[in-house]
DNA sequence: GCGACAG
DNA sequence: ATCTTGTCGC
């Protein structure tokens, strides 16, 4: 599998992304993230109650990762383990926020798209740094004259790049993310991040 | 040729 | 992302 083949595949798959879909009432919003120690990875899917912003359920998946981190191919490293963590949740969340980009990607198919498409789940990509596209004004991320995402202020000197993953519109994605915003960042992602790191630490301390 | 480059 | 001390800001 050459890099060129992977690039072409991402481009083809990007056409399967559903940039809309009716996102009804959101009761559970999941956050998906992973922590690493060498090639050992622990992923956490944290389901958050949209009303209280409290953890309703959390599921983990640990394993070895073989693919290295390459900008643009992040999904090949982390999508599988994130999906396993998500599939293990007893209650299927209404939408999932993934730590990474959605369509704001060189080939329009970031990790949020891949996870959403594979699980047939509405997903949102939320990244702390830009990968593709250019800021158009203060709040819009665009490319080739198209809006590919939004830029949200996220604390002193910090920004959040939001783009759709699958089966959701950008306005709906923004509505969900903004409701999840706190001082510490995006609650579902912050929780998933914290729990993944805690689980990783606990497992590595086991003899 | 040079810079950019999710986690 | 992860490895890590002191340090700047509220």
PDB file of C-alpha atoms (C1' of nucleotides) in Angstrom:
ATOM      1  CA  UNK A   1       0.000   0.000   0.000  1.00  0.00           C
ATOM      2  CA  UNK A   2       1.802   3.062  -1.237  1.00  0.00           C
ATOM      3  CA  UNK A   3       1.189   6.545   0.164  1.00  0.00           C
ATOM      4  CA  UNK A   4      -0.229   7.521  -3.216  1.00  0.00           C
ATOM      5  CA  UNK A   5      -2.728   4.659  -3.026  1.00  0.00           C
ATOM      6  CA  UNK A   6      -3.787   5.728   0.465  1.00  0.00           C
ATOM      7  CA  UNK A   7      -4.193   9.326  -0.670  1.00  0.00           C
ATOM      8  CA  UNK A   8      -6.348   8.264  -3.586  1.00  0.00           C
ATOM      9  CA  UNK A   9      -8.452   6.042  -1.330  1.00  0.00           C
ATOM     10  CA  UNK A  10      -9.075   8.920   1.083  1.00  0.00           C
ATOM     11  CA  UNK A  11     -10.150  11.089  -1.812  1.00  0.00           C
ATOM     12  CA  UNK A  12     -12.624   8.462  -2.964  1.00  0.00           C
ATOM     13  CA  UNK A  13     -13.990   7.843   0.505  1.00  0.00           C
ATOM     14  CA  UNK A  14     -14.479  11.558   1.078  1.00  0.00           C
ATOM     15  CA  UNK A  15     -17.322  11.434  -1.407  1.00  0.00           C
ATOM     16  CA  UNK A  16     -19.196   9.076   0.891  1.00  0.00           C
ATOM     17  CA  UNK A  17     -19.278  11.582   3.722  1.00  0.00           C
ATOM     18  CA  UNK A  18     -22.803  12.846   4.378  1.00  0.00           C
ATOM     19  CA  UNK A  19     -22.508  16.579   5.081  1.00  0.00           C
ATOM     20  CA  UNK A  20     -25.959  16.830   6.574  1.00  0.00           C
ATOM     21  CA  UNK A  21     -28.484  14.534   8.149  1.00  0.00           C
ATOM     22  CA  UNK A  22     -30.967  15.559  10.751  1.00  0.00           C
ATOM     23  CA  UNK A  23     -29.339  15.632  14.141  1.00  0.00           C
ATOM     24  CA  UNK A  24     -32.245  15.449  16.540  1.00  0.00           C
ATOM     25  CA  UNK A  25     -32.214  16.042  20.252  1.00  0.00           C
ATOM     26  CA  UNK A  26     -28.755  15.319  21.611  1.00  0.00           C
ATOM     27  CA  UNK A  27     -28.836  13.495  24.921  1.00  0.00           C
ATOM     28  CA  UNK A  28     -25.426  11.864  24.820  1.00  0.00           C
ATOM     29  CA  UNK A  29     -22.348  13.369  23.208  1.00  0.00           C
ATOM     30  CA  UNK A  30     -19.252  11.216  23.172  1.00  0.00           C
ATOM     31  CA  UNK A  31     -15.650  12.321  23.170  1.00  0.00           C
ATOM     32  CA  UNK A  32     -12.975  10.065  21.672  1.00  0.00           C
ATOM     33  CA  UNK A  33      -9.262  10.356  22.332  1.00  0.00           C
ATOM     34  CA  UNK A  34      -6.204   8.206  22.950  1.00  0.00           C
ATOM     35  CA  UNK A  35      -3.012   8.341  25.005  1.00  0.00           C
ATOM     36  CA  UNK A  36       0.289   6.702  24.188  1.00  0.00           C
ATOM     37  CA  UNK A  37       3.386   5.340  25.818  1.00  0.00           C
ATOM     38  CA  UNK A  38       5.632   4.229  23.037  1.00  0.00           C
ATOM     39  CA  UNK A  39       3.574   1.980  20.790  1.00  0.00           C
ATOM     40  CA  UNK A  40       1.157   1.119  23.590  1.00  0.00           C
ATOM     41  CA  UNK A  41      -2.086   2.985  23.169  1.00  0.00           C
ATOM     42  CA  UNK A  42      -5.190   3.367  25.286  1.00  0.00           C
ATOM     43  CA  UNK A  43      -8.288   4.858  23.730  1.00  0.00           C
ATOM     44  CA  UNK A  44     -11.251   6.188  25.660  1.00  0.00           C
ATOM     45  CA  UNK A  45     -14.777   6.868  24.491  1.00  0.00           C
ATOM     46  CA  UNK A  46     -16.470   9.035  27.085  1.00  0.00           C
ATOM     47  CA  UNK A  47     -20.208   9.498  26.837  1.00  0.00           C
ATOM     48  CA  UNK A  48     -21.301  12.802  28.326  1.00  0.00           C
ATOM     49  CA  UNK A  49     -24.806  13.825  29.349  1.00  0.00           C
ATOM     50  CA  UNK A  50     -25.541  16.925  27.304  1.00  0.00           C
ATOM     51  CA  UNK A  51     -27.593  18.496  30.093  1.00  0.00           C
ATOM     52  CA  UNK A  52     -25.289  18.039  33.052  1.00  0.00           C
ATOM     53  CA  UNK A  53     -21.966  17.654  31.211  1.00  0.00           C
ATOM     54  CA  UNK A  54     -21.298  14.739  33.527  1.00  0.00           C
ATOM     55  CA  UNK A  55     -19.858  11.383  32.488  1.00  0.00           C
ATOM     56  CA  UNK A  56     -22.635   8.908  31.742  1.00  0.00           C
ATOM     57  CA  UNK A  57     -20.375   6.093  30.618  1.00  0.00           C
ATOM     58  CA  UNK A  58     -16.781   5.481  29.604  1.00  0.00           C
ATOM     59  CA  UNK A  59     -15.246   2.619  27.687  1.00  0.00           C
ATOM     60  CA  UNK A  60     -11.643   1.821  26.918  1.00  0.00           C
ATOM     61  CA  UNK A  61      -9.612  -0.126  24.407  1.00  0.00           C
ATOM     62  CA  UNK A  62      -5.898  -0.718  24.642  1.00  0.00           C
ATOM     63  CA  UNK A  63      -3.459  -2.189  22.189  1.00  0.00           C
ATOM     64  CA  UNK A  64      -0.290  -1.739  20.198  1.00  0.00           C
ATOM     65  CA  UNK A  65      -0.187   0.735  17.367  1.00  0.00           C
ATOM     66  CA  UNK A  66       1.983  -0.003  14.367  1.00  0.00           C
ATOM     67  CA  UNK A  67       1.376   2.896  12.005  1.00  0.00           C
ATOM     68  CA  UNK A  68       3.390   6.051  12.746  1.00  0.00           C
ATOM     69  CA  UNK A  69       1.906   9.504  13.051  1.00  0.00           C
ATOM     70  CA  UNK A  70       1.950  11.176   9.663  1.00  0.00           C
ATOM     71  CA  UNK A  71       0.017  14.419   9.121  1.00  0.00           C
ATOM     72  CA  UNK A  72      -2.857  13.547   6.792  1.00  0.00           C
ATOM     73  CA  UNK A  73      -2.748   9.863   7.693  1.00  0.00           C
ATOM     74  CA  UNK A  74      -3.584  10.174  11.359  1.00  0.00           C
ATOM     75  CA  UNK A  75      -6.617   7.920  10.994  1.00  0.00           C
ATOM     76  CA  UNK A  76      -4.439   4.983  10.002  1.00  0.00           C
ATOM     77  CA  UNK A  77      -2.825   5.221  13.386  1.00  0.00           C
ATOM     78  CA  UNK A  78      -5.718   6.009  15.687  1.00  0.00           C
ATOM     79  CA  UNK A  79      -9.111   5.397  14.058  1.00  0.00           C
ATOM     80  CA  UNK A  80      -9.270   1.660  14.712  1.00  0.00           C
ATOM     81  CA  UNK A  81      -8.653   1.821  18.447  1.00  0.00           C
ATOM     82  CA  UNK A  82     -11.000   4.780  18.851  1.00  0.00           C
ATOM     83  CA  UNK A  83     -13.754   2.864  17.050  1.00  0.00           C
ATOM     84  CA  UNK A  84     -13.279  -0.168  19.286  1.00  0.00           C
ATOM     85  CA  UNK A  85     -13.654   2.049  22.340  1.00  0.00           C
ATOM     86  CA  UNK A  86     -16.792   3.615  20.854  1.00  0.00           C
ATOM     87  CA  UNK A  87     -18.329   0.280  19.877  1.00  0.00           C
ATOM     88  CA  UNK A  88     -17.978  -0.933  23.449  1.00  0.00           C
ATOM     89  CA  UNK A  89     -20.271   1.736  24.840  1.00  0.00           C
ATOM     90  CA  UNK A  90     -23.532   0.198  26.056  1.00  0.00           C
ATOM     91  CA  UNK A  91     -25.574   3.209  24.993  1.00  0.00           C
ATOM     92  CA  UNK A  92     -24.922   4.501  21.492  1.00  0.00           C
ATOM     93  CA  UNK A  93     -24.193   8.241  21.678  1.00  0.00           C
ATOM     94  CA  UNK A  94     -26.164  10.651  19.488  1.00  0.00           C
ATOM     95  CA  UNK A  95     -23.003  12.261  18.194  1.00  0.00           C
ATOM     96  CA  UNK A  96     -19.272  11.893  18.749  1.00  0.00           C
ATOM     97  CA  UNK A  97     -16.569  14.553  18.865  1.00  0.00           C
ATOM     98  CA  UNK A  98     -13.220  13.243  17.690  1.00  0.00           C
ATOM     99  CA  UNK A  99      -9.848  14.763  18.587  1.00  0.00           C
ATOM    100  CA  UNK A 100      -8.684  15.628  15.068  1.00  0.00           C
ATOM    101  CA  UNK A 101     -10.109  17.014  11.839  1.00  0.00           C
ATOM    102  CA  UNK A 102     -13.092  15.983   9.776  1.00  0.00           C
ATOM    103  CA  UNK A 103     -13.354  17.324   6.235  1.00  0.00           C
ATOM    104  CA  UNK A 104     -10.825  20.069   7.017  1.00  0.00           C
ATOM    105  CA  UNK A 105      -8.232  17.719   5.596  1.00  0.00           C
ATOM    106  CA  UNK A 106      -6.018  17.736   2.464  1.00  0.00           C
ATOM    107  CA  UNK A 107      -8.183  15.053   0.857  1.00  0.00           C
ATOM    108  CA  UNK A 108     -11.381  15.873   2.691  1.00  0.00           C
ATOM    109  CA  UNK A 109     -11.276  12.761   4.842  1.00  0.00           C
ATOM    110  CA  UNK A 110      -9.864  13.225   8.311  1.00  0.00           C
ATOM    111  CA  UNK A 111     -10.148  10.799  11.217  1.00  0.00           C
ATOM    112  CA  UNK A 112     -13.573  12.116  12.249  1.00  0.00           C
ATOM    113  CA  UNK A 113     -14.932  11.261   8.798  1.00  0.00           C
ATOM    114  CA  UNK A 114     -13.404   7.801   8.844  1.00  0.00           C
ATOM    115  CA  UNK A 115     -14.769   6.967  12.298  1.00  0.00           C
ATOM    116  CA  UNK A 116     -18.212   8.336  11.454  1.00  0.00           C
ATOM    117  CA  UNK A 117     -18.445   6.558   8.127  1.00  0.00           C
ATOM    118  CA  UNK A 118     -17.266   3.225   9.502  1.00  0.00           C
ATOM    119  CA  UNK A 119     -19.613   3.316  12.484  1.00  0.00           C
ATOM    120  CA  UNK A 120     -22.437   5.101  10.678  1.00  0.00           C
ATOM    121  CA  UNK A 121     -22.378   7.626  13.501  1.00  0.00           C
ATOM    122  CA  UNK A 122     -22.709  11.411  13.395  1.00  0.00           C
ATOM    123  CA  UNK A 123     -19.219  12.757  14.091  1.00  0.00           C
ATOM    124  CA  UNK A 124     -17.512  16.111  14.538  1.00  0.00           C
ATOM    125  CA  UNK A 125     -13.832  16.827  14.087  1.00  0.00           C
ATOM    126  CA  UNK A 126     -12.308  19.179  16.672  1.00  0.00           C
ATOM    127  CA  UNK A 127      -8.588  19.931  16.442  1.00  0.00           C
ATOM    128  CA  UNK A 128      -6.355  22.309  18.361  1.00  0.00           C
ATOM    129  CA  UNK A 129      -4.224  23.066  15.334  1.00  0.00           C
ATOM    130  CA  UNK A 130      -4.827  23.666  11.657  1.00  0.00           C
ATOM    131  CA  UNK A 131      -3.922  21.020   9.117  1.00  0.00           C
ATOM    132  CA  UNK A 132      -5.511  22.263   5.926  1.00  0.00           C
ATOM    133  CA  UNK A 133      -7.256  25.350   4.621  1.00  0.00           C
ATOM    134  CA  UNK A 134      -6.832  29.003   5.423  1.00  0.00           C
ATOM    135  CA  UNK A 135      -8.581  31.280   7.873  1.00  0.00           C
ATOM    136  CA  UNK A 136     -11.086  33.494   6.100  1.00  0.00           C
ATOM    137  CA  UNK A 137     -11.723  36.238   8.519  1.00  0.00           C
ATOM    138  CA  UNK A 138     -11.947  35.330  12.163  1.00  0.00           C
ATOM    139  CA  UNK A 139     -14.234  32.365  12.293  1.00  0.00           C
ATOM    140  CA  UNK A 140     -14.158  30.584   8.959  1.00  0.00           C
ATOM    141  CA  UNK A 141     -11.762  27.964   7.659  1.00  0.00           C
ATOM    142  CA  UNK A 142     -11.908  27.764   3.902  1.00  0.00           C
ATOM    143  CA  UNK A 143     -10.262  26.094   0.932  1.00  0.00           C
ATOM    144  CA  UNK A 144     -10.862  26.506  -2.815  1.00  0.00           C
ATOM    145  CA  UNK A 145     -13.602  29.012  -2.129  1.00  0.00           C
ATOM    146  CA  UNK A 146     -15.528  26.562   0.048  1.00  0.00           C
ATOM    147  CA  UNK A 147     -16.161  26.672   3.791  1.00  0.00           C
ATOM    148  CA  UNK A 148     -14.559  23.537   5.240  1.00  0.00           C
ATOM    149  CA  UNK A 149     -14.789  24.369   8.900  1.00  0.00           C
ATOM    150  CA  UNK A 150     -15.089  26.935  11.656  1.00  0.00           C
ATOM    151  CA  UNK A 151     -12.599  28.477  14.026  1.00  0.00           C
ATOM    152  CA  UNK A 152     -13.633  28.979  17.629  1.00  0.00           C
ATOM    153  CA  UNK A 153     -11.760  30.899  20.309  1.00  0.00           C
ATOM    154  CA  UNK A 154     -10.579  28.447  22.965  1.00  0.00           C
ATOM    155  CA  UNK A 155      -8.826  30.407  25.662  1.00  0.00           C
ATOM    156  CA  UNK A 156      -5.779  32.704  25.633  1.00  0.00           C
ATOM    157  CA  UNK A 157      -3.987  32.253  22.343  1.00  0.00           C
ATOM    158  CA  UNK A 158      -5.867  29.037  21.728  1.00  0.00           C
ATOM    159  CA  UNK A 159      -8.200  28.122  18.916  1.00  0.00           C
ATOM    160  CA  UNK A 160     -10.363  25.192  18.039  1.00  0.00           C
ATOM    161  CA  UNK A 161     -10.795  24.055  14.460  1.00  0.00           C
ATOM    162  CA  UNK A 162     -14.194  22.448  13.984  1.00  0.00           C
ATOM    163  CA  UNK A 163     -15.295  20.553  10.878  1.00  0.00           C
ATOM    164  CA  UNK A 164     -17.933  17.989  10.099  1.00  0.00           C
ATOM    165  CA  UNK A 165     -17.069  14.326  10.233  1.00  0.00           C
ATOM    166  CA  UNK A 166     -20.143  12.481   8.978  1.00  0.00           C
ATOM    167  CA  UNK A 167     -23.936  12.794   8.976  1.00  0.00           C
ATOM    168  CA  UNK A 168     -24.004  16.289  10.447  1.00  0.00           C
ATOM    169  CA  UNK A 169     -24.079  19.874   9.219  1.00  0.00           C
ATOM    170  CA  UNK A 170     -21.514  22.470  10.243  1.00  0.00           C
ATOM    171  CA  UNK A 171     -24.155  24.592  12.043  1.00  0.00           C
ATOM    172  CA  UNK A 172     -25.277  21.551  14.042  1.00  0.00           C
ATOM    173  CA  UNK A 173     -21.664  20.612  14.759  1.00  0.00           C
ATOM    174  CA  UNK A 174     -20.989  24.109  16.047  1.00  0.00           C
ATOM    175  CA  UNK A 175     -24.113  24.063  18.162  1.00  0.00           C
ATOM    176  CA  UNK A 176     -22.961  20.862  19.850  1.00  0.00           C
ATOM    177  CA  UNK A 177     -19.342  21.918  20.325  1.00  0.00           C
ATOM    178  CA  UNK A 178     -20.190  25.343  21.672  1.00  0.00           C
ATOM    179  CA  UNK A 179     -22.498  23.808  24.251  1.00  0.00           C
ATOM    180  CA  UNK A 180     -19.634  21.570  25.334  1.00  0.00           C
ATOM    181  CA  UNK A 181     -17.114  24.397  25.673  1.00  0.00           C
ATOM    182  CA  UNK A 182     -15.710  25.206  29.092  1.00  0.00           C
ATOM    183  CA  UNK A 183     -12.593  26.902  30.334  1.00  0.00           C
ATOM    184  CA  UNK A 184     -10.724  23.637  30.132  1.00  0.00           C
ATOM    185  CA  UNK A 185     -11.718  23.086  26.513  1.00  0.00           C
ATOM    186  CA  UNK A 186     -14.263  20.762  24.960  1.00  0.00           C
ATOM    187  CA  UNK A 187     -15.639  18.757  27.888  1.00  0.00           C
ATOM    188  CA  UNK A 188     -16.130  15.365  26.147  1.00  0.00           C
ATOM    189  CA  UNK A 189     -12.604  15.521  24.717  1.00  0.00           C
ATOM    190  CA  UNK A 190     -11.051  16.755  27.936  1.00  0.00           C
ATOM    191  CA  UNK A 191     -12.707  13.911  29.849  1.00  0.00           C
ATOM    192  CA  UNK A 192     -11.739  11.267  27.296  1.00  0.00           C
ATOM    193  CA  UNK A 193      -8.187  12.610  27.281  1.00  0.00           C
ATOM    194  CA  UNK A 194      -7.917  12.566  31.053  1.00  0.00           C
ATOM    195  CA  UNK A 195      -9.416   9.080  31.419  1.00  0.00           C
ATOM    196  CA  UNK A 196      -7.264   7.613  28.644  1.00  0.00           C
ATOM    197  CA  UNK A 197      -4.120   8.953  30.287  1.00  0.00           C
ATOM    198  CA  UNK A 198      -5.195   7.698  33.695  1.00  0.00           C
ATOM    199  CA  UNK A 199      -5.888   4.206  32.328  1.00  0.00           C
ATOM    200  CA  UNK A 200      -2.568   4.170  30.489  1.00  0.00           C
ATOM    201  CA  UNK A 201      -0.709   5.225  33.599  1.00  0.00           C
ATOM    202  CA  UNK A 202      -2.475   2.635  35.738  1.00  0.00           C
ATOM    203  CA  UNK A 203      -1.752  -0.191  33.284  1.00  0.00           C
ATOM    204  CA  UNK A 204       1.901   0.729  32.909  1.00  0.00           C
ATOM    205  CA  UNK A 205       2.333   0.724  36.669  1.00  0.00           C
ATOM    206  CA  UNK A 206       1.077  -2.833  36.812  1.00  0.00           C
ATOM    207  CA  UNK A 207       3.919  -5.343  37.200  1.00  0.00           C
TER     208      UNK A 207
ATOM    209  C1'  DG B   1      14.194  25.180  -3.264  1.00  0.00           C
ATOM    210  C1'  DC B   2      11.503  26.325   1.129  1.00  0.00           C
ATOM    211  C1'  DG B   3       7.962  26.075   4.459  1.00  0.00           C
ATOM    212  C1'  DA B   4       3.924  23.520   6.503  1.00  0.00           C
ATOM    213  C1'  DC B   5       2.633  19.545   8.704  1.00  0.00           C
ATOM    214  C1'  DA B   6      -4.343  16.867  13.115  1.00  0.00           C
ATOM    215  C1'  DG B   7      -2.000  13.562  17.246  1.00  0.00           C
TER     216       DG B   7
ATOM    217  C1'  DA C   1       1.428  12.627  21.193  1.00  0.00           C
ATOM    218  C1'  DT C   2       5.320  12.247  24.974  1.00  0.00           C
ATOM    219  C1'  DC C   3       9.460  13.728  27.639  1.00  0.00           C
ATOM    220  C1'  DT C   4      10.034  17.377  31.652  1.00  0.00           C
ATOM    221  C1'  DT C   5      11.915  22.588  35.016  1.00  0.00           C
ATOM    222  C1'  DG C   6      11.218  26.519  35.783  1.00  0.00           C
ATOM    223  C1'  DT C   7       8.360  30.290  34.802  1.00  0.00           C
ATOM    224  C1'  DC C   8       4.789  33.804  33.243  1.00  0.00           C
ATOM    225  C1'  DG C   9       0.066  35.274  33.978  1.00  0.00           C
ATOM    226  C1'  DC C  10      -4.466  35.636  36.287  1.00  0.00           C
TER     227       DC C  10
END
